[in-house]
PDB file of C-alpha atoms and ligand atoms in Angstrom:
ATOM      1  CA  UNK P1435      41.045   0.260 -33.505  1.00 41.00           C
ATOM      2  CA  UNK P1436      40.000  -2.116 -30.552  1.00 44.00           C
ATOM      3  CA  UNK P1437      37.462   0.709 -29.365  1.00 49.00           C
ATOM      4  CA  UNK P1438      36.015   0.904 -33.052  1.00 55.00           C
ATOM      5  CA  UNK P1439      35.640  -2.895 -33.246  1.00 56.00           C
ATOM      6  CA  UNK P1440      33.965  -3.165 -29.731  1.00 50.00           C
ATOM      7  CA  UNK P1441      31.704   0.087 -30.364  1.00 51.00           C
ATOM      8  CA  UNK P1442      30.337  -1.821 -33.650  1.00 55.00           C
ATOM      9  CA  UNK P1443      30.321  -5.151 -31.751  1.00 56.00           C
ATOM     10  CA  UNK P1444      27.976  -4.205 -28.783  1.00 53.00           C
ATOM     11  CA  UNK P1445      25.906  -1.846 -31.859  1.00 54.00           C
ATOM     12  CA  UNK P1446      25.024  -4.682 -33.434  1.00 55.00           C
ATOM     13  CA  UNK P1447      24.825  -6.667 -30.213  1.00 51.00           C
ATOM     14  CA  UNK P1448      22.164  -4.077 -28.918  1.00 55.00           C
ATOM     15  CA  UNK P1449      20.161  -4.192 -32.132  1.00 55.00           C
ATOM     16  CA  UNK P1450      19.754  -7.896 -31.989  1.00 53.00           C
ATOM     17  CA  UNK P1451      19.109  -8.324 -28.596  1.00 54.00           C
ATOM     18  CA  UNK P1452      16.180  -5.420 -28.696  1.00 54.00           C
ATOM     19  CA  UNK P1453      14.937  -7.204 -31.370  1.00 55.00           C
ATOM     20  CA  UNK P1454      15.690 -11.160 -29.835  1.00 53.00           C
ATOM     21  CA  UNK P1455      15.004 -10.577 -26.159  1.00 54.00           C
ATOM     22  CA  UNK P1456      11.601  -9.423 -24.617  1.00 54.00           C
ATOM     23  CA  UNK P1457      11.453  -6.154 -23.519  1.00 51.00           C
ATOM     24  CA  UNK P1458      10.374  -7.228 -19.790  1.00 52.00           C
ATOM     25  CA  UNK P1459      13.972  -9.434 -20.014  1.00 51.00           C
ATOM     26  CA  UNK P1460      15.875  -6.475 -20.816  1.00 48.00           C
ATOM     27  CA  UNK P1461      14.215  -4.573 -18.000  1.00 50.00           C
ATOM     28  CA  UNK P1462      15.218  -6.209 -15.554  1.00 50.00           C
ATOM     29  CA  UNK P1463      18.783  -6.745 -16.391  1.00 50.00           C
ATOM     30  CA  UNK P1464      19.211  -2.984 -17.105  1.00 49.00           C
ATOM     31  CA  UNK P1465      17.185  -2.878 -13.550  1.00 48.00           C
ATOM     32  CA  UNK P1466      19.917  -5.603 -12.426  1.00 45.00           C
ATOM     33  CA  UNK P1467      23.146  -3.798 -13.238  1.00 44.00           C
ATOM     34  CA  UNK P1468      22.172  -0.444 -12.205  1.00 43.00           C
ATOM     35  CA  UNK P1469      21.133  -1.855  -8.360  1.00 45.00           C
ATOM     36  CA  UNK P1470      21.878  -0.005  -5.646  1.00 44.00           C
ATOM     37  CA  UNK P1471      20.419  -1.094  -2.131  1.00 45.00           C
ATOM     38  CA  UNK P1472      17.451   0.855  -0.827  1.00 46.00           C
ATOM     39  CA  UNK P1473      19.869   2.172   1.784  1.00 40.00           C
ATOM     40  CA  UNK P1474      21.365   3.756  -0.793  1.00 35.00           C
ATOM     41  CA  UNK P1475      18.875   5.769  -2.488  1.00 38.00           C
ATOM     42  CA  UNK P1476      18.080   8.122  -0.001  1.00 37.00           C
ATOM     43  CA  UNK P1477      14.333   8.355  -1.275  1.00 41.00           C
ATOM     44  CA  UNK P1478      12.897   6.958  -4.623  1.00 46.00           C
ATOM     45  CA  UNK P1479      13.622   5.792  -7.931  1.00 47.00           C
ATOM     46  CA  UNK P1480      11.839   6.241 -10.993  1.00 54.00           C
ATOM     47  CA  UNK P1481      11.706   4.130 -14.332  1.00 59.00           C
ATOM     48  CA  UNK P1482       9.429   1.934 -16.181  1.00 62.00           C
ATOM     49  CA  UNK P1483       6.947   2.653 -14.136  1.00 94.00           C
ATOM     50  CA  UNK P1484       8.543   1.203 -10.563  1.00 97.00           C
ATOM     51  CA  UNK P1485       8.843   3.529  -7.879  1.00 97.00           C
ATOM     52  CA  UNK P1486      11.266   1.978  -5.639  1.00 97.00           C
ATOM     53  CA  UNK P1487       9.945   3.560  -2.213  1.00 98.00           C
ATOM     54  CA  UNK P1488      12.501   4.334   0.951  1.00 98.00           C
ATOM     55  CA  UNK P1489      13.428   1.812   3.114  1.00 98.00           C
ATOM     56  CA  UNK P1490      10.840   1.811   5.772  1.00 98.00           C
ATOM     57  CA  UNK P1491      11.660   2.972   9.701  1.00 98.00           C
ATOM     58  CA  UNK P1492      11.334  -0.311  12.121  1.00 98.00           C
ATOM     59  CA  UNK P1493      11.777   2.480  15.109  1.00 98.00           C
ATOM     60  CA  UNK P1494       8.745   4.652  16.211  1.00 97.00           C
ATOM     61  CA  UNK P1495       7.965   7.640  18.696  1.00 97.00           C
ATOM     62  CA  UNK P1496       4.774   6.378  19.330  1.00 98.00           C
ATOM     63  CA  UNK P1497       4.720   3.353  21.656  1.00 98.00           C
ATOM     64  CA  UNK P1498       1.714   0.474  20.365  1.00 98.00           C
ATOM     65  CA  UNK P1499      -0.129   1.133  23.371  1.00 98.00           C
ATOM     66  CA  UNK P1500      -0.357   5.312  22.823  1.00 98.00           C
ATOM     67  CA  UNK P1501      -1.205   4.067  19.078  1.00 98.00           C
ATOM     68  CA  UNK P1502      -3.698   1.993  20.593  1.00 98.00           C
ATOM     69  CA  UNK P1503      -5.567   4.606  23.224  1.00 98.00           C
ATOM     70  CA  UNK P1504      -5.637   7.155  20.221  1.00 98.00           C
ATOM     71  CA  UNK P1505      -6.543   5.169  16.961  1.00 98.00           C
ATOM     72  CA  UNK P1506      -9.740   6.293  15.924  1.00 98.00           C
ATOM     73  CA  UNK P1507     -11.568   6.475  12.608  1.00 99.00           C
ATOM     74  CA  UNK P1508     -10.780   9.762  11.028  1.00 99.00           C
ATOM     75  CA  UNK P1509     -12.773  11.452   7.738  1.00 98.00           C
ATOM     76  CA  UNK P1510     -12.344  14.925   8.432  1.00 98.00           C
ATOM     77  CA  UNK P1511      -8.722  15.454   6.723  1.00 98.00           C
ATOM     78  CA  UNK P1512      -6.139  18.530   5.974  1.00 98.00           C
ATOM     79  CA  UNK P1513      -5.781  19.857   2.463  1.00 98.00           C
ATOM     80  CA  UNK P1514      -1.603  19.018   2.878  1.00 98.00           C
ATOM     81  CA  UNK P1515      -0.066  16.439   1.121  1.00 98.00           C
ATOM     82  CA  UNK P1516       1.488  12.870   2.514  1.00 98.00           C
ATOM     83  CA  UNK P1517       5.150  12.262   1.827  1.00 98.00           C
ATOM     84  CA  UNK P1518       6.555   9.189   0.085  1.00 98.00           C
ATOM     85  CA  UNK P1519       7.914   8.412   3.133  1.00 98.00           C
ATOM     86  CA  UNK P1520       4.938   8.056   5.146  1.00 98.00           C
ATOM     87  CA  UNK P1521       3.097   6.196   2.037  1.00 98.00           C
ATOM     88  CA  UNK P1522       5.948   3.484   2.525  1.00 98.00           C
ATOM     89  CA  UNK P1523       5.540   3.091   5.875  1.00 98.00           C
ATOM     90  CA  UNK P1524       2.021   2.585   5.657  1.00 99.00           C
ATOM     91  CA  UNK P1525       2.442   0.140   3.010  1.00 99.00           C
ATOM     92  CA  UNK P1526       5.040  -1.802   4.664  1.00 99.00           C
ATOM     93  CA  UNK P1527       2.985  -1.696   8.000  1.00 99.00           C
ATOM     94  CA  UNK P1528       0.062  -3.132   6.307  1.00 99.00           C
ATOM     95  CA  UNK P1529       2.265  -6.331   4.215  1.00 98.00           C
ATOM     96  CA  UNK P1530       5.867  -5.555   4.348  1.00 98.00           C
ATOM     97  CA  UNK P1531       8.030  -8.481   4.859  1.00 98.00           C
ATOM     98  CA  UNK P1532       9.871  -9.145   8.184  1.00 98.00           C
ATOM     99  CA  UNK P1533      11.766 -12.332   7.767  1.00 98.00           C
ATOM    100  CA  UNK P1534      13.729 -13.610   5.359  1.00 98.00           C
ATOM    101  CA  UNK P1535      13.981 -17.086   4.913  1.00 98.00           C
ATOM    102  CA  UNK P1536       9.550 -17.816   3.536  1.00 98.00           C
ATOM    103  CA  UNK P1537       9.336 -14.079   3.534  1.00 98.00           C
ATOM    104  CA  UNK P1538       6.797 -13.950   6.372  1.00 98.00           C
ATOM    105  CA  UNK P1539       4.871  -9.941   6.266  1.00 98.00           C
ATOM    106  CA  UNK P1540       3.643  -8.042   9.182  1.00 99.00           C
ATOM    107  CA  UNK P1541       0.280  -9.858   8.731  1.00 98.00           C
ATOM    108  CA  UNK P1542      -0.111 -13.157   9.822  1.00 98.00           C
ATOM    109  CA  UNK P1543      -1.329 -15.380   7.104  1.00 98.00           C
ATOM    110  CA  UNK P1544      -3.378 -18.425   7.720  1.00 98.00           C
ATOM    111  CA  UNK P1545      -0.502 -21.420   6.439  1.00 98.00           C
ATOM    112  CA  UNK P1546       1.585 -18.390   4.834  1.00 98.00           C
ATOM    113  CA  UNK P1547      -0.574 -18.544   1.988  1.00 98.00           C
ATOM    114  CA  UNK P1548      -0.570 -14.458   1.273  1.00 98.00           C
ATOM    115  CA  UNK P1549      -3.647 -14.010  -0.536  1.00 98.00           C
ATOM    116  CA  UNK P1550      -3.821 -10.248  -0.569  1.00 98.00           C
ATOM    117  CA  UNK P1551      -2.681  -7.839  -2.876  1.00 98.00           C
ATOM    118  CA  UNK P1552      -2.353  -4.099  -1.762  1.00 98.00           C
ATOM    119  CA  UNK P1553      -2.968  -1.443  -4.118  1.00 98.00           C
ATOM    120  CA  UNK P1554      -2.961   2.419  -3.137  1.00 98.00           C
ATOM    121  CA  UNK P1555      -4.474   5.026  -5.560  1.00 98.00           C
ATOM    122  CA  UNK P1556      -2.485   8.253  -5.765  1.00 98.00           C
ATOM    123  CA  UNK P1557      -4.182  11.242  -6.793  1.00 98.00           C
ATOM    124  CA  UNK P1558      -2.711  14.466  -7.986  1.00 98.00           C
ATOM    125  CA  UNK P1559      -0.443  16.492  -6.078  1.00 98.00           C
ATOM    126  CA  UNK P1560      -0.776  14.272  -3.211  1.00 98.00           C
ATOM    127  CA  UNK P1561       2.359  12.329  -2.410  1.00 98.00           C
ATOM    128  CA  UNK P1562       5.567  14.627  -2.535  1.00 97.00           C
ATOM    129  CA  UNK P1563       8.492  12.982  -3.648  1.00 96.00           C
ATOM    130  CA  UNK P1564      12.120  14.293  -2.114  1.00 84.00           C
ATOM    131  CA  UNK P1565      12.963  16.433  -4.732  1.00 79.00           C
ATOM    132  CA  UNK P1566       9.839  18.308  -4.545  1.00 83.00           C
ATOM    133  CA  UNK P1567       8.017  16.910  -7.365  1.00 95.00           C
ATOM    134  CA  UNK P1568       5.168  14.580  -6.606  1.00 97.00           C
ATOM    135  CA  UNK P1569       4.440  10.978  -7.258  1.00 97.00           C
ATOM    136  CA  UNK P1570       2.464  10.521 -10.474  1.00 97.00           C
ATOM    137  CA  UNK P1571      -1.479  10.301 -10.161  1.00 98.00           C
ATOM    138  CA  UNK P1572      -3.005   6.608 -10.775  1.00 98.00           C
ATOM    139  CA  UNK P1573      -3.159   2.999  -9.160  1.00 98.00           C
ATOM    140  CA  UNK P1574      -0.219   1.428  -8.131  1.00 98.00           C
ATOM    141  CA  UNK P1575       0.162  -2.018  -7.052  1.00 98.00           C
ATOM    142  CA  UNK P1576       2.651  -2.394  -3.670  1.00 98.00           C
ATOM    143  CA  UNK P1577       5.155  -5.500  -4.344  1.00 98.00           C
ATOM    144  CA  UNK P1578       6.277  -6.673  -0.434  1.00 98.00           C
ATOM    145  CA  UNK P1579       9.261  -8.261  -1.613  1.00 98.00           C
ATOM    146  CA  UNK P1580      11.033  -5.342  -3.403  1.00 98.00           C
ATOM    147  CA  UNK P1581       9.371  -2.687  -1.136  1.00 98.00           C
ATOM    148  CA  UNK P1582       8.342  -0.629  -4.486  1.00 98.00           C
ATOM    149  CA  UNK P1583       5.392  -0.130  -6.373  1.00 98.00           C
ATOM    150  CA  UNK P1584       4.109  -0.388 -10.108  1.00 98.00           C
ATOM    151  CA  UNK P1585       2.384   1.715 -11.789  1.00 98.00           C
ATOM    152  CA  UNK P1586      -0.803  -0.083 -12.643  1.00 98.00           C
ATOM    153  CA  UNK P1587      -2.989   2.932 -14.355  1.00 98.00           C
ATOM    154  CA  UNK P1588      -2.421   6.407 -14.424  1.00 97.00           C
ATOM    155  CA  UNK P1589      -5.001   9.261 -14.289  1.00 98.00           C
ATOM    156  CA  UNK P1590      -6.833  10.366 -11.937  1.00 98.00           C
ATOM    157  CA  UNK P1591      -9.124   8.194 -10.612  1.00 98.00           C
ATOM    158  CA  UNK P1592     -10.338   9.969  -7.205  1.00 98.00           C
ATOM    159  CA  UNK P1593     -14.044  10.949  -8.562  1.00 98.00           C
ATOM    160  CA  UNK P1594     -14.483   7.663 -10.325  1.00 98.00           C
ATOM    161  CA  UNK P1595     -13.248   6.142  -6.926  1.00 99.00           C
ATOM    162  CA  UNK P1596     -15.387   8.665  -4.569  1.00 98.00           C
ATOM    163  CA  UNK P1597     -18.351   6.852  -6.788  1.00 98.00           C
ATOM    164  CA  UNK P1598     -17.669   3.480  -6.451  1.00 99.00           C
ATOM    165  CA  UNK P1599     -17.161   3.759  -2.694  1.00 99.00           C
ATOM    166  CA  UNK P1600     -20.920   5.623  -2.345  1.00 98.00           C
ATOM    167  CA  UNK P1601     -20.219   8.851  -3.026  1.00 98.00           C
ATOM    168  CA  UNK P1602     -18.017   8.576   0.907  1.00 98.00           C
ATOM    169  CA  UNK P1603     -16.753  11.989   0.811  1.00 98.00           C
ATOM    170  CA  UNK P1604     -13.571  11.372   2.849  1.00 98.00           C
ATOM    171  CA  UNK P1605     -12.670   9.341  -0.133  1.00 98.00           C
ATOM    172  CA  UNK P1606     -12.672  12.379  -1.866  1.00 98.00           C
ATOM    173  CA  UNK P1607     -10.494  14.522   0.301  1.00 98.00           C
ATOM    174  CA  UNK P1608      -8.241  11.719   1.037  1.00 98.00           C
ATOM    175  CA  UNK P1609      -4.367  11.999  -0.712  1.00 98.00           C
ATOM    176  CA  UNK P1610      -4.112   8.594  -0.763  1.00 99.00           C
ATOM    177  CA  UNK P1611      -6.699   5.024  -0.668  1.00 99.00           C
ATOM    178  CA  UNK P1612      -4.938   2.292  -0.082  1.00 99.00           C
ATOM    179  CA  UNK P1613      -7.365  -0.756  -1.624  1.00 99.00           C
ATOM    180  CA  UNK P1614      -6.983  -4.191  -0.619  1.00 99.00           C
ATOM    181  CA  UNK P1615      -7.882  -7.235  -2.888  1.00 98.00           C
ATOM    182  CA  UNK P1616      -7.539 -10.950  -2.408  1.00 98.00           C
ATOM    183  CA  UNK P1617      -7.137 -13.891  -4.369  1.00 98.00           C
ATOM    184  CA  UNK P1618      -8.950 -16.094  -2.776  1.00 98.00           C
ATOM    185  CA  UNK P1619      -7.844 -19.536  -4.334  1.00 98.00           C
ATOM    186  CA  UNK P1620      -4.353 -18.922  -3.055  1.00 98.00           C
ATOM    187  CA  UNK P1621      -5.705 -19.876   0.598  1.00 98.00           C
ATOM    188  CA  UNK P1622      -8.613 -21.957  -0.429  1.00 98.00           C
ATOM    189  CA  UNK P1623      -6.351 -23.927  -2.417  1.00 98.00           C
ATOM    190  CA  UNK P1624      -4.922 -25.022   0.294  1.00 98.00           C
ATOM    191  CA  UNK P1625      -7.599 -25.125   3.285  1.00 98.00           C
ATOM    192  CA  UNK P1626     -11.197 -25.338   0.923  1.00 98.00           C
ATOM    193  CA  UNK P1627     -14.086 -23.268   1.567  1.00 98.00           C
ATOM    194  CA  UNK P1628     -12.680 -22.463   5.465  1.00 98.00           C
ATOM    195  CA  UNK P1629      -9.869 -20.827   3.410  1.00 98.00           C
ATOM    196  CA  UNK P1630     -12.653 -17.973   2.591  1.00 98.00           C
ATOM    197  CA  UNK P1631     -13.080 -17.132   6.346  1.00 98.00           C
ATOM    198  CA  UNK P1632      -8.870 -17.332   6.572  1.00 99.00           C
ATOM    199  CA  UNK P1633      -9.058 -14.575   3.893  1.00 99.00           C
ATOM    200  CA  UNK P1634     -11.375 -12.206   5.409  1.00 98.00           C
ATOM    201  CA  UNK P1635      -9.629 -13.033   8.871  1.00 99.00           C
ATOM    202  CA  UNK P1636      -6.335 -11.647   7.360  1.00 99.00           C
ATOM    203  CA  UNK P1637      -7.253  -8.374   5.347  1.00 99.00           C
ATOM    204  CA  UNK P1638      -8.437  -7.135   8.887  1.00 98.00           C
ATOM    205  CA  UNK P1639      -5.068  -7.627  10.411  1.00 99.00           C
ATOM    206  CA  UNK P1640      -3.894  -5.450   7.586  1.00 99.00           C
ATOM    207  CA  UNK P1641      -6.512  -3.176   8.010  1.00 99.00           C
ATOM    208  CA  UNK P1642      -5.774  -2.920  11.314  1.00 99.00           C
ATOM    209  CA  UNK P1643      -1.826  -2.699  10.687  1.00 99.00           C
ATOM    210  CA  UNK P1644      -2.627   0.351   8.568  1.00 99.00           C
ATOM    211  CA  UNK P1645      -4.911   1.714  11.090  1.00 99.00           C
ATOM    212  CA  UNK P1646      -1.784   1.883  14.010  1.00 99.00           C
ATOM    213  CA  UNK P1647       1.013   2.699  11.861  1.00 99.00           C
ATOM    214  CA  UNK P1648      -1.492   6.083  10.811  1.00 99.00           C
ATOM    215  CA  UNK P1649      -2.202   6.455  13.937  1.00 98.00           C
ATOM    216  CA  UNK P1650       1.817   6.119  14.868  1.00 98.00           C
ATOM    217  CA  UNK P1651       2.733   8.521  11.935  1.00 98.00           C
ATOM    218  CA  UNK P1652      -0.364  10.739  13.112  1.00 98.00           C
ATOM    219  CA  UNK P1653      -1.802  10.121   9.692  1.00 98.00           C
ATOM    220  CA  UNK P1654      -5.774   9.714   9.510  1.00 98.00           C
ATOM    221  CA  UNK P1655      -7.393   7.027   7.865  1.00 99.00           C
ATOM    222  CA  UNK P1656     -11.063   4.680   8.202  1.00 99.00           C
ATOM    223  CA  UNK P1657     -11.667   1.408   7.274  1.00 98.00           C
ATOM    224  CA  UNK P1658     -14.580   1.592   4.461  1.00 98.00           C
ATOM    225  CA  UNK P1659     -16.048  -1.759   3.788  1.00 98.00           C
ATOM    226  CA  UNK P1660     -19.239   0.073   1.844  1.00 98.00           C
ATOM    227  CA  UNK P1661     -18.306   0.042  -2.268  1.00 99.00           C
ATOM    228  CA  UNK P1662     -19.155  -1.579  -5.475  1.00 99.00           C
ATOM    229  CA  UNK P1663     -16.879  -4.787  -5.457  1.00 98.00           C
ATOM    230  CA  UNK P1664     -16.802  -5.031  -9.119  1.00 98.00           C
ATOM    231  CA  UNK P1665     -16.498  -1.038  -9.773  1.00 98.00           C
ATOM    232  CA  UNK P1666     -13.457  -0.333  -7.030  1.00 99.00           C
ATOM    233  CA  UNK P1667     -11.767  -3.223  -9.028  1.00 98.00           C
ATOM    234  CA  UNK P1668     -11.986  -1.839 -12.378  1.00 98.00           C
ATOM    235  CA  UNK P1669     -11.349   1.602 -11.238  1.00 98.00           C
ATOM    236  CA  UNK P1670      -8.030   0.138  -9.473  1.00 98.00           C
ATOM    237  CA  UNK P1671      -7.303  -2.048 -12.838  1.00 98.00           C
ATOM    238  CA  UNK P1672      -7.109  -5.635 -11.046  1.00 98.00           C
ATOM    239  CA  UNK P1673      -7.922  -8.330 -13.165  1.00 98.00           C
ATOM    240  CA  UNK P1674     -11.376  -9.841 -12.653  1.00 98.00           C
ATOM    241  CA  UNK P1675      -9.669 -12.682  -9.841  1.00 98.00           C
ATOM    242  CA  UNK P1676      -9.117 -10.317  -7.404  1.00 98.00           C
ATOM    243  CA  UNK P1677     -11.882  -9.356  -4.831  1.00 98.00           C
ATOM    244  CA  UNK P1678     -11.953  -5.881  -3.448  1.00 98.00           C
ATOM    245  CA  UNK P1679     -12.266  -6.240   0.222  1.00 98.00           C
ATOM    246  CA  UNK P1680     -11.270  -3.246   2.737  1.00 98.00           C
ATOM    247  CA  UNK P1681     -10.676   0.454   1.240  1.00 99.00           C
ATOM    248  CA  UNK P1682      -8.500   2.458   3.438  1.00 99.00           C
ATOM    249  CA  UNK P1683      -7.960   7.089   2.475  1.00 99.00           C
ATOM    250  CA  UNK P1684      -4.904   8.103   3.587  1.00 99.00           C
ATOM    251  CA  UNK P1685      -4.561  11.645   4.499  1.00 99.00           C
ATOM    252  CA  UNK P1686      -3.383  14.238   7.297  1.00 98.00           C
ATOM    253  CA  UNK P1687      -6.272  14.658   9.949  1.00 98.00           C
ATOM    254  CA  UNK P1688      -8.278  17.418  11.057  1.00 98.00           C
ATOM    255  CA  UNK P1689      -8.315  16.290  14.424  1.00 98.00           C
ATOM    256  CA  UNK P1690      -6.850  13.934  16.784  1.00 98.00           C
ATOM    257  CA  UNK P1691      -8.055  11.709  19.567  1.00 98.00           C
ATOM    258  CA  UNK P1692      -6.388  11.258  23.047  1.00 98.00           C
ATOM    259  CA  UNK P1693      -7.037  10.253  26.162  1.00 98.00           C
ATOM    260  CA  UNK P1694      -5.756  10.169  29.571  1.00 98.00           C
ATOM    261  CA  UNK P1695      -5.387   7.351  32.266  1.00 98.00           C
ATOM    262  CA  UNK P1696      -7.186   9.164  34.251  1.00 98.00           C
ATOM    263  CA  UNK P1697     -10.291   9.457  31.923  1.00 98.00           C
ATOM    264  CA  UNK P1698      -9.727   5.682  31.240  1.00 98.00           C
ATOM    265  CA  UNK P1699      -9.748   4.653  35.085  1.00 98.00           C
ATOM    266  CA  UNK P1700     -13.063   6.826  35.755  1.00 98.00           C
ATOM    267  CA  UNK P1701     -14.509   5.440  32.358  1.00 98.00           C
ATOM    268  CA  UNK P1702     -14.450   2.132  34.220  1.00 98.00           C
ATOM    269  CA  UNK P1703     -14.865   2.910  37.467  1.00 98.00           C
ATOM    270  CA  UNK P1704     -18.487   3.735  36.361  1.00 98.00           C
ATOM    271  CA  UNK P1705     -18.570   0.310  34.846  1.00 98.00           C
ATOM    272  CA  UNK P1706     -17.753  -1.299  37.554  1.00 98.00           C
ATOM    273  CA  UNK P1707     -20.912   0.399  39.942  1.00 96.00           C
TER     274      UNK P1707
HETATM  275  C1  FMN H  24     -15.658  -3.910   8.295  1.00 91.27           C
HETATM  276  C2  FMN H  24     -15.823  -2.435   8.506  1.00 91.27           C
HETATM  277  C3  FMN H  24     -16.470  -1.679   7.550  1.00 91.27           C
HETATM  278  C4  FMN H  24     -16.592  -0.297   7.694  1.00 91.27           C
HETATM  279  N1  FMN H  24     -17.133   0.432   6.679  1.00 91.27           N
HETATM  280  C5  FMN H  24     -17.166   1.779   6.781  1.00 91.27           C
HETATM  281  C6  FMN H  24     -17.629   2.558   5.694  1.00 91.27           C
HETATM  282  O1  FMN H  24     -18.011   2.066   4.648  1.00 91.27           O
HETATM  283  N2  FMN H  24     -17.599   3.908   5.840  1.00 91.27           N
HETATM  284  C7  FMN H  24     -17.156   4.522   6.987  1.00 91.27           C
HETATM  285  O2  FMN H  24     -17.150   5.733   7.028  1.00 91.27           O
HETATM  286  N3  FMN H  24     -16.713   3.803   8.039  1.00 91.27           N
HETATM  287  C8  FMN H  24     -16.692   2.439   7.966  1.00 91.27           C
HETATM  288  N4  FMN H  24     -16.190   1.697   9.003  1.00 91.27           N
HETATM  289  C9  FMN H  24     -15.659   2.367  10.208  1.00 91.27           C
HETATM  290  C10 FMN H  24     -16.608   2.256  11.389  1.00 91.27           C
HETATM  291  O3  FMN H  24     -17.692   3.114  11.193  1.00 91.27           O
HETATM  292  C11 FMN H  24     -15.840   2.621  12.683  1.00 91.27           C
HETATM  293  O4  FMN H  24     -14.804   1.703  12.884  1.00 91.27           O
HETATM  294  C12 FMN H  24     -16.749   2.650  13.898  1.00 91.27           C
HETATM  295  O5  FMN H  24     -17.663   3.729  13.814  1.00 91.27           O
HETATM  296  C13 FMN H  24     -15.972   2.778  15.198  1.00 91.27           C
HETATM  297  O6  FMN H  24     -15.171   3.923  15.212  1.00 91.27           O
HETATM  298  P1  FMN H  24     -13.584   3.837  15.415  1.00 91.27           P
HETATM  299  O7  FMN H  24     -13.016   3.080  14.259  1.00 91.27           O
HETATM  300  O8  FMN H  24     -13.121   5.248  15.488  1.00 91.27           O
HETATM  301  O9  FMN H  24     -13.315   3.079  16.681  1.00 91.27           O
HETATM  302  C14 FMN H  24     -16.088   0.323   8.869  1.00 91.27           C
HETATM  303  C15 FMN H  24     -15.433  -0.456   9.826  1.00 91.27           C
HETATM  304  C16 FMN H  24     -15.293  -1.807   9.653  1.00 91.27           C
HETATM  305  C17 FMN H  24     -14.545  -2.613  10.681  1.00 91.27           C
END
């Protein structure tokens, strides 16, 4: 009897609160009681468009100087796909939090300010997820705080991409582009017109933050600052006060760069004649 009356109760309760309560409310309470920590999940999760990616490493094998010595810019890739494991890194490498209290990233930021936003475009069969399926083709924006991304628009979007960027053929055979934009009135806001320089200052510590931890997860990537501002954007699906600045393919290289100590001390020995 008391089962009956509470199976009608939360019925009813359900109907009126799908019909009372936004559906972005009800997300994230159903998103609330099923939490588990990132610790937990052992990979990804999947729903309403959120992938909630792995927690990311804060150990390496590769020391910063080795990244360093052998970070080069790389368009010559391998046809295998990245795992979502190395796409996390990379995106936490390039603004993944680090403290706790203001949420401070692993960029610095000129008065905290955070203007950036980092997107990465996914394109098909590219990004295997632990199960053996792969991540779902389209633009996804990364959200520092959670660690996860959102599905922003799906389809594949590497030719219309490849075209925006100048026809850059490593943008073609990349698995992954990570695109940064900025909104630039969170900084100037706060420091005026310098704020602009502040901006462009800070997308190429990310940039170059994306550049090591490749390097570091021998992944290949090149900064490309040559594209269509306006064209990148809409291909990505930012809205129209965000500025494209730094495009960034992700993808396993054909080749590697390394040098010795030895070839460094003769380099400069011949400098120094
Ligand atoms: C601001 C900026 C814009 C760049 N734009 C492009 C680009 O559009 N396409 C490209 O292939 N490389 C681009 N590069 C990469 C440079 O060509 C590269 O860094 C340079 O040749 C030195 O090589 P390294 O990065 O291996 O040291 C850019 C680099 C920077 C810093």
């Amino acid at each position: 009897m008391v089962s009956r009356r509470f199976f009608v109760i939360s019925l009813l309760l359900s109907i009126l609160s799908s019909m009372l309560i936004p559906p972005a409310i009800l997300g994230y309470a159903r998103r609330l009681l099923t939490f588990r920590s990132p610790d937990t999940y052992g990979g990804y999760a999947i729903g309403d468009d959120i992938v909630d990616l792995p927690l990311p490493s804060l150990t390496g094998l590769v020391s910063v100087e080795e990244a360093l010595a052998s970070r080069r810019s790389i368009r010559e890739y391998l046809p295998d796909p990245l795992t979502i494991v190395e796409l996390s890194q990379i995106l936490w490498a390039s603004y993944g939090v680090t403290e706790f209290r203001y949420g401070f990233k692993t960029t610095p930021s000129a008065g905290a300010t955070y203007p950036l936003n980092v997107y990465v475009v996914v394109y098909p069969r590219s990004v295997v997820l632990g199960n053996l399926s792969y991540l779902t083709e389209g633009s996804y924006i990364y959200i520092p705080e959670a660690h996860r991304l959102k599905l922003v628009k799906r389809g594949d979007l590497s030719r219309e991409l490849y075209k925006a960027c100048l026809e850059q053929e490593w943008i073609l055979r990349a698995k992954a582009v990570i695109v940064i934009t900025a909104i630039y009135e969170r900084t100037t806001r706060r420091y005026g017109d310098r704020g602009v320089r502040y901006v462009w200052i800070e997308v190429g510590h990310a940039g170059q933050n994306i550049y090591l931890q490749a390097t570091a997860l021998q992944l290949a990537t090149v900064a490309i600052g040559a594209f269509h501002d306006n064209w990148v954007r809409e291909v990505i699906g930012a809205p129209v006060n965000e500025h494209t600045l730094y495009v960034m393919p992700i993808a396993k290289p054909a080749w590697r760069h390394k040098i010795t100590r030895e070839q460094l001390a003769s380099y400069i020995g011949k400098h120094r004649l």
